[in-house]
Coordinates of C-alpha atoms in Angstrom, one line a residue:
X1 CA -25.6 37.6 -52.2
X2 CA -21.9 35.7 -51.2
X3 CA -21.5 35.3 -48.0
X4 CA -17.4 34.7 -47.4
X5 CA -15.4 32.0 -44.7
X6 CA -12.3 34.9 -44.2
X7 CA -9.9 32.5 -42.5
X8 CA -6.2 33.2 -40.4
X9 CA -4.4 30.5 -41.2
X10 CA -1.4 29.8 -38.6
X11 CA -3.4 29.1 -35.6
X12 CA -5.3 28.2 -37.4
X13 CA -5.1 26.2 -40.8
X14 CA -1.2 24.8 -39.7
X15 CA 0.3 25.3 -36.5
X16 CA 1.3 28.0 -35.2
X17 CA 5.3 27.8 -35.3
X18 CA 6.9 29.2 -31.1
X19 CA 9.3 32.4 -30.7
X20 CA 8.9 33.5 -33.9
X21 CA 5.9 32.8 -34.6
X22 CA 6.7 32.6 -38.3
X23 CA 5.9 29.3 -41.3
X24 CA 9.5 30.1 -42.9
X25 CA 10.7 26.0 -43.7
X26 CA 8.8 23.2 -44.5
X27 CA 10.2 22.3 -41.0
X28 CA 7.7 24.4 -38.9
X29 CA 4.8 22.9 -40.7
X30 CA 2.4 21.3 -39.5
X31 CA -1.3 21.2 -40.9
X32 CA -4.0 21.7 -37.5
X33 CA -5.3 18.2 -36.9
X34 CA -8.7 17.8 -38.9
X35 CA -8.1 20.1 -40.2
X36 CA -8.3 18.7 -44.0
X37 CA -11.8 16.5 -43.0
X38 CA -13.4 19.4 -41.9
X39 CA -12.5 21.7 -44.9
X40 CA -12.8 19.6 -47.4
X41 CA -16.7 18.8 -46.2
X42 CA -17.6 22.5 -45.3
X43 CA -15.9 23.7 -49.7
X44 CA -17.8 20.1 -50.8
X45 CA -21.6 20.8 -48.8
X46 CA -22.2 24.8 -47.8
X47 CA -22.0 27.9 -50.0
X48 CA -19.1 30.3 -48.6
X49 CA -16.3 31.7 -50.1
X50 CA -13.1 31.6 -48.4
X51 CA -10.6 33.8 -48.6
X52 CA -7.4 33.5 -46.0
X53 CA -6.9 36.2 -44.3
X54 CA -2.8 36.7 -42.1
X55 CA -0.8 39.0 -40.0
X56 CA 2.7 38.0 -41.2
X57 CA 5.0 40.0 -38.8
X58 CA 8.1 42.4 -41.6
X59 CA 7.0 39.8 -44.5
X60 CA 9.9 41.2 -47.6
X61 CA 12.3 42.2 -44.5
X62 CA 15.8 40.4 -43.8
X63 CA 14.6 39.3 -41.0
X64 CA 12.1 37.4 -42.7
X65 CA 12.1 36.6 -46.9
X66 CA 9.6 36.0 -49.6
X67 CA 12.1 33.3 -49.9
X68 CA 11.1 30.8 -47.0
X69 CA 7.8 32.4 -46.7
X70 CA 6.0 31.4 -50.7
X71 CA 7.9 28.0 -51.1
X72 CA 5.6 27.3 -48.0
X73 CA 2.7 29.2 -48.8
X74 CA 3.1 27.5 -52.1
X75 CA 3.6 24.1 -50.7
X76 CA -0.2 24.9 -48.7
X77 CA -2.5 26.5 -50.9
X78 CA -1.3 22.8 -52.8
X79 CA -2.3 20.5 -50.3
X80 CA -5.4 22.4 -49.5
X81 CA -6.4 22.4 -53.6
X82 CA -5.4 18.5 -53.6
X83 CA -7.7 18.5 -50.7
X84 CA -11.2 20.2 -52.9
X85 CA -10.4 23.4 -51.0
X86 CA -10.1 26.3 -53.3
X87 CA -9.1 29.8 -51.7
X88 CA -10.4 32.6 -54.0
X89 CA -8.4 35.6 -52.7
X90 CA -4.9 35.3 -50.3
X91 CA -4.8 38.9 -49.0
X92 CA -1.3 39.2 -46.3
X93 CA 0.0 41.8 -44.0
X94 CA 3.3 42.7 -43.8
X95 CA 3.6 45.1 -41.2
X96 CA 4.7 44.7 -37.4
X97 CA 1.9 45.8 -34.6
X98 CA 3.5 48.6 -33.3
X99 CA 3.0 49.9 -36.8
X100 CA -1.0 49.5 -35.9
X101 CA -1.2 49.7 -39.9
X102 CA -4.8 50.1 -41.7
X103 CA -4.0 46.9 -43.3
X104 CA -3.3 45.1 -40.1
X105 CA -5.7 42.3 -38.5
X106 CA -7.8 43.7 -36.5
X107 CA -8.5 46.4 -39.2
X108 CA -9.9 45.4 -41.3
X109 CA -8.0 47.6 -44.7
X110 CA -7.6 44.8 -46.6
X111 CA -10.9 43.8 -46.7
X112 CA -12.9 46.8 -47.5
X113 CA -13.4 45.7 -50.6
X114 CA -15.9 42.7 -50.2
X115 CA -17.1 45.1 -47.0
X116 CA -18.5 48.0 -49.8
X117 CA -19.8 45.3 -52.6
X118 CA -23.7 44.4 -52.8
X119 CA -22.4 40.9 -54.2
X120 CA -21.0 39.6 -50.2
X121 CA -23.5 39.3 -47.5
X122 CA -21.8 40.3 -44.9
X123 CA -23.4 40.4 -42.1
X124 CA -24.1 36.7 -42.1
X125 CA -20.2 36.2 -42.8
X126 CA -17.4 35.0 -40.4
X127 CA -14.0 35.2 -39.2
X128 CA -12.1 32.4 -38.7
X129 CA -9.1 32.6 -36.6
X130 CA -7.3 31.9 -33.5
X131 CA -6.7 35.1 -31.7
X132 CA -8.7 38.0 -30.1
X133 CA -7.7 40.2 -33.2
X134 CA -9.5 37.9 -35.4
X135 CA -12.4 38.3 -33.2
X136 CA -11.9 42.4 -33.0
X137 CA -12.1 41.7 -36.9
X138 CA -15.1 39.9 -37.0
X139 CA -16.8 42.6 -35.7
X140 CA -14.5 45.9 -37.3
X141 CA -16.0 44.2 -40.3
X142 CA -20.3 44.4 -39.0
X143 CA -19.5 40.0 -39.3
X144 CA -19.2 37.3 -36.5
X145 CA -16.1 35.6 -36.0
X146 CA -15.7 31.6 -35.0
X147 CA -13.2 31.7 -32.3
X148 CA -10.9 28.9 -32.1
X149 CA -9.4 29.0 -28.3
X150 CA -6.2 26.4 -28.8
X151 CA -3.0 28.1 -27.0
X152 CA -4.7 30.0 -24.0
X153 CA -1.3 31.0 -23.1
X154 CA -1.0 33.2 -26.7
X155 CA -2.6 36.8 -26.3
X156 CA -3.3 35.9 -22.8
X157 CA -3.9 39.6 -21.5
X158 CA -5.7 41.0 -24.6
X159 CA -7.6 37.7 -23.5
X160 CA -8.6 38.7 -20.1
X161 CA -8.9 42.3 -21.1
X162 CA -11.4 42.5 -24.7
X163 CA -12.7 38.6 -24.0
X164 CA -16.2 40.5 -22.5
X165 CA -16.4 43.3 -24.1
X166 CA -16.6 41.3 -27.4
X167 CA -18.2 38.1 -26.7
X168 CA -21.8 39.4 -28.5
X169 CA -19.2 38.8 -31.7
X170 CA -18.0 35.2 -30.9
X171 CA -20.9 32.8 -33.0
X172 CA -18.1 30.1 -31.9
X173 CA -15.5 29.0 -29.7
X174 CA -14.1 26.0 -29.7
X175 CA -10.9 23.8 -30.5
X176 CA -12.0 21.5 -33.2
X177 CA -12.5 21.8 -37.1
X178 CA -15.3 19.5 -36.3
X179 CA -16.9 21.9 -34.2
X180 CA -17.4 24.1 -36.7
X181 CA -18.3 22.4 -39.8
X182 CA -21.1 21.3 -37.6
X183 CA -21.5 24.8 -36.7
X184 CA -21.2 26.1 -40.0
X185 CA -23.3 23.0 -41.6
X186 CA -26.8 22.8 -39.4
X187 CA -26.5 27.4 -39.3
X188 CA -27.0 29.0 -36.2
X189 CA -31.3 28.8 -34.3
X190 CA -30.5 32.5 -33.0
X191 CA -33.9 35.1 -32.5
X192 CA -34.9 38.3 -31.3
X193 CA -37.9 38.9 -30.1
X194 CA -40.9 41.2 -28.5
X195 CA -43.3 41.1 -27.4
X196 CA -45.5 44.3 -26.4
X197 CA -49.0 45.3 -24.8
X198 CA -51.0 47.3 -23.0
X199 CA -49.1 45.9 -19.5
X200 CA -45.6 44.7 -20.2
X201 CA -42.9 45.2 -22.8
X202 CA -40.7 42.1 -23.5
X203 CA -37.5 41.8 -25.2
X204 CA -35.5 38.3 -25.8
X205 CA -32.3 37.5 -28.0
X206 CA -31.6 34.0 -27.8
X207 CA -28.8 31.5 -28.8
X208 CA -30.1 27.9 -28.8
X209 CA -26.9 27.4 -29.8
X210 CA -25.2 29.6 -27.8
X211 CA -22.6 29.1 -24.4
X212 CA -24.5 29.7 -22.0
X213 CA -24.6 33.8 -21.0
X214 CA -27.3 35.6 -19.2
X215 CA -28.7 39.4 -19.1
X216 CA -31.7 39.1 -17.5
X217 CA -33.6 41.8 -16.5
X218 CA -37.4 41.1 -15.2
X219 CA -38.2 43.7 -12.5
X220 CA -38.1 40.1 -9.5
X221 CA -35.3 39.6 -8.5
X222 CA -35.1 35.9 -8.3
X223 CA -37.4 35.3 -11.0
X224 CA -33.8 36.5 -13.2
X225 CA -31.7 33.8 -10.7
X226 CA -34.0 30.9 -12.0
X227 CA -34.2 32.2 -16.4
X228 CA -30.1 32.3 -16.3
X229 CA -30.4 28.5 -14.7
X230 CA -32.2 28.7 -18.0
X231 CA -28.9 30.0 -19.6
X232 CA -27.1 28.6 -17.4
X233 CA -27.4 24.6 -17.5
X234 CA -28.7 25.2 -20.9
X235 CA -25.6 26.4 -22.2
X236 CA -27.4 28.1 -25.2
X237 CA -27.5 32.5 -24.9
X238 CA -29.9 34.5 -23.5
X239 CA -30.8 37.7 -23.1
X240 CA -34.9 38.9 -21.2
X241 CA -35.5 42.5 -21.2
X242 CA -39.1 43.3 -19.0
X243 CA -40.7 46.2 -18.2
X244 CA -44.0 45.0 -16.2
X245 CA -46.8 46.6 -14.9
X246 CA -44.6 45.3 -11.1
X247 CA -46.9 49.0 -9.1
X248 CA -49.9 46.4 -9.7
X249 CA -48.6 42.7 -8.8
X250 CA -46.5 40.5 -10.4
X251 CA -48.4 38.6 -12.7
X252 CA -48.7 40.1 -16.0
X253 CA -44.6 40.1 -15.9
X254 CA -43.8 36.7 -14.7
X255 CA -46.7 34.8 -17.0
X256 CA -45.7 36.9 -20.4
X257 CA -42.1 36.5 -20.2
X258 CA -42.7 32.7 -20.1
X259 CA -45.0 33.9 -23.1
X260 CA -41.7 35.9 -25.2
X261 CA -39.7 32.7 -24.2
X262 CA -41.8 30.0 -25.7
X263 CA -42.8 32.5 -29.1
X264 CA -39.1 32.9 -29.4
X265 CA -38.0 29.2 -28.7
X266 CA -41.0 28.8 -31.5
X267 CA -39.2 30.7 -34.0
X268 CA -35.7 29.7 -33.3
X269 CA -36.3 25.9 -33.8
X270 CA -38.3 26.6 -36.1
X271 CA -37.6 23.9 -38.8
X272 CA -36.4 21.0 -36.2
X273 CA -34.7 18.4 -38.7
X274 CA -31.7 16.4 -37.1
X275 CA -33.1 17.5 -33.3
X276 CA -33.8 14.5 -30.6
X277 CA -36.9 16.9 -30.1
X278 CA -36.9 14.8 -26.5
X279 CA -34.7 15.5 -23.5
X280 CA -35.6 15.1 -19.8
X281 CA -33.6 15.4 -16.1
X282 CA -32.1 16.4 -11.4
X283 CA -31.6 15.9 -7.6
X284 CA -29.9 19.5 -5.7
X285 CA -30.1 18.5 -2.5
X286 CA -33.4 17.1 -1.0
X287 CA -35.0 18.2 -3.5
X288 CA -36.1 15.5 -6.6
X289 CA -37.3 17.3 -9.7
X290 CA -38.6 15.9 -13.4
X291 CA -39.0 17.6 -16.8
X292 CA -39.9 16.1 -19.3
X293 CA -40.7 18.0 -22.0
X294 CA -41.1 17.2 -26.4
X295 CA -40.9 20.0 -28.5
X296 CA -43.3 18.4 -31.2
X297 CA -46.0 21.7 -31.6
X298 CA -48.9 20.9 -29.5
X299 CA -49.1 22.3 -25.9
X300 CA -49.3 20.6 -22.9
X301 CA -48.4 21.2 -18.8
X302 CA -48.5 17.8 -16.2
X303 CA -47.5 20.0 -13.4
X304 CA -47.0 17.5 -9.5
X305 CA -45.1 20.4 -7.5
X306 CA -46.8 21.5 -4.7
X307 CA -45.1 24.7 -2.2
X308 CA -45.7 26.0 0.7
X309 CA -44.0 29.5 1.4
X310 CA -45.8 31.8 -0.4
X311 CA -43.7 33.6 -2.2
X312 CA -39.5 32.9 -2.6
X313 CA -37.7 36.4 -2.3
X314 CA -39.9 38.6 -3.4
X315 CA -42.1 35.7 -6.3
X316 CA -45.0 34.0 -5.5
X317 CA -44.8 30.5 -5.6
X318 CA -47.7 29.7 -7.7
X319 CA -46.2 31.8 -10.4
X320 CA -43.9 28.8 -11.6
X321 CA -46.5 26.8 -13.2
X322 CA -47.8 29.8 -14.6
X323 CA -44.8 30.1 -16.3
X324 CA -44.2 27.8 -17.2
X325 CA -47.7 26.6 -19.2
X326 CA -47.4 30.1 -21.0
X327 CA -43.7 29.3 -22.3
X328 CA -45.7 26.2 -22.2
X329 CA -48.2 27.2 -25.1
X330 CA -45.7 29.7 -26.5
X331 CA -43.2 27.4 -27.7
X332 CA -45.2 24.2 -28.3
X333 CA -44.1 21.8 -26.6
X334 CA -44.9 19.3 -24.0
X335 CA -44.0 19.8 -20.1
X336 CA -45.1 17.0 -17.1
X337 CA -42.8 18.4 -14.5
X338 CA -43.0 16.8 -11.1
X339 CA -40.6 18.3 -8.0
X340 CA -40.3 17.0 -4.2
X341 CA -38.6 18.1 -1.5
X342 CA -37.9 19.8 2.0
X343 CA -36.6 23.1 0.8
X344 CA -38.6 25.0 -1.3
X345 CA -36.0 27.3 -2.6
X346 CA -33.9 24.0 -3.5
X347 CA -37.3 23.1 -5.0
X348 CA -38.0 25.6 -7.6
X349 CA -33.3 26.2 -8.3
X350 CA -33.5 22.0 -9.5
X351 CA -37.0 22.4 -11.6
X352 CA -35.7 25.0 -14.0
X353 CA -31.9 23.8 -13.9
X354 CA -34.2 20.3 -14.8
X355 CA -35.8 22.2 -17.5
X356 CA -32.7 23.4 -18.6
X357 CA -31.3 20.4 -18.8
X358 CA -34.9 18.8 -21.1
X359 CA -34.1 21.7 -23.0
X360 CA -30.6 21.3 -24.4
X361 CA -30.8 17.3 -24.5
X362 CA -34.0 17.6 -27.2
X363 CA -32.7 21.0 -29.4
X364 CA -29.5 19.6 -29.9
X365 CA -28.5 18.5 -33.2
X366 CA -27.6 15.7 -35.0
X367 CA -25.2 17.4 -38.6
X368 CA -24.8 14.3 -40.0
X369 CA -28.7 14.0 -40.3
X370 CA -31.9 15.4 -41.7
X371 CA -34.3 12.9 -40.0
X372 CA -37.7 14.7 -38.9
X373 CA -38.4 13.1 -35.4
X374 CA -41.7 12.6 -36.0
X375 CA -43.9 10.0 -38.1
X376 CA -46.5 12.4 -39.2
X377 CA -43.9 13.9 -41.9
X378 CA -44.2 17.5 -40.4
X379 CA -44.3 19.3 -37.1

């Protein structure tokens, strides 16, 4: 099945032209920075069909006649084709926002022929655009959006009111075509993973290339807080839902969550080509934490941290070693963790933040490299 990039025109391929935002003359035409370079690379290297989708309010009316639109559009099309960028179809809606026509973005009326066609892989396609309506279009179509958020003043009110609900449908938020190319080239390291035993039921959603969003519910407040540090400081999206036998104690919940998270990383990082593999980092107030990590395919944990308190919040401090040991075993990585300090909360939080930073460094990839970071030829 063919994947598609549904690409908005104004604000994405070419710059917007306030106050009317209508590109009805060559004087208003300016191509988006870096667009030609990276769109050419996308067209040459990646297997996506390109479809242009754009709202052109009132096209064909006296205020926006067609004879001022098509010369500019034809020039844009020819300029793209000269750089090897060929769109297979163009869809322009002419209605006004007040009409809420089924063909007007974010409604998907113009694109139903692709949505109900077995030849197309809509779920793994993307809408690329600069407005929240482009993200809404992706949601309505059942795919994800690449949001080229280049001007926060555009649609500011709808951004504030609607962005949180639409976050799950944003695969990438950026202002750079370079970022878009790298994202599409490397692919999305995203997995959903379930681990169910007689003692725990755990659901993990992990997007290694996310934006730092977390939804953590393990039943242990301080543990949730620490896991949120992994998402925030590792700049990955992480959902963990753990239902464990807390009526007995915390052991199974914490240990199995570490195993489930490690298993999710093992799945997401299956292809390590172009990846840094190693990472480290971090001070926090008086605490000094160091975390060394190697996603080299072998598990090992070196743990040099001691705690004087039995618990922090409702979490036994002895269980932090178990959590990282479980993660190391399941993710098949080496972990070397050291920490000194006087405040137990600070020490633990510093370890988790350093752990997140270490992961972030290790999973970083170079889109121009097919290098496998191992002399063995396999990881």
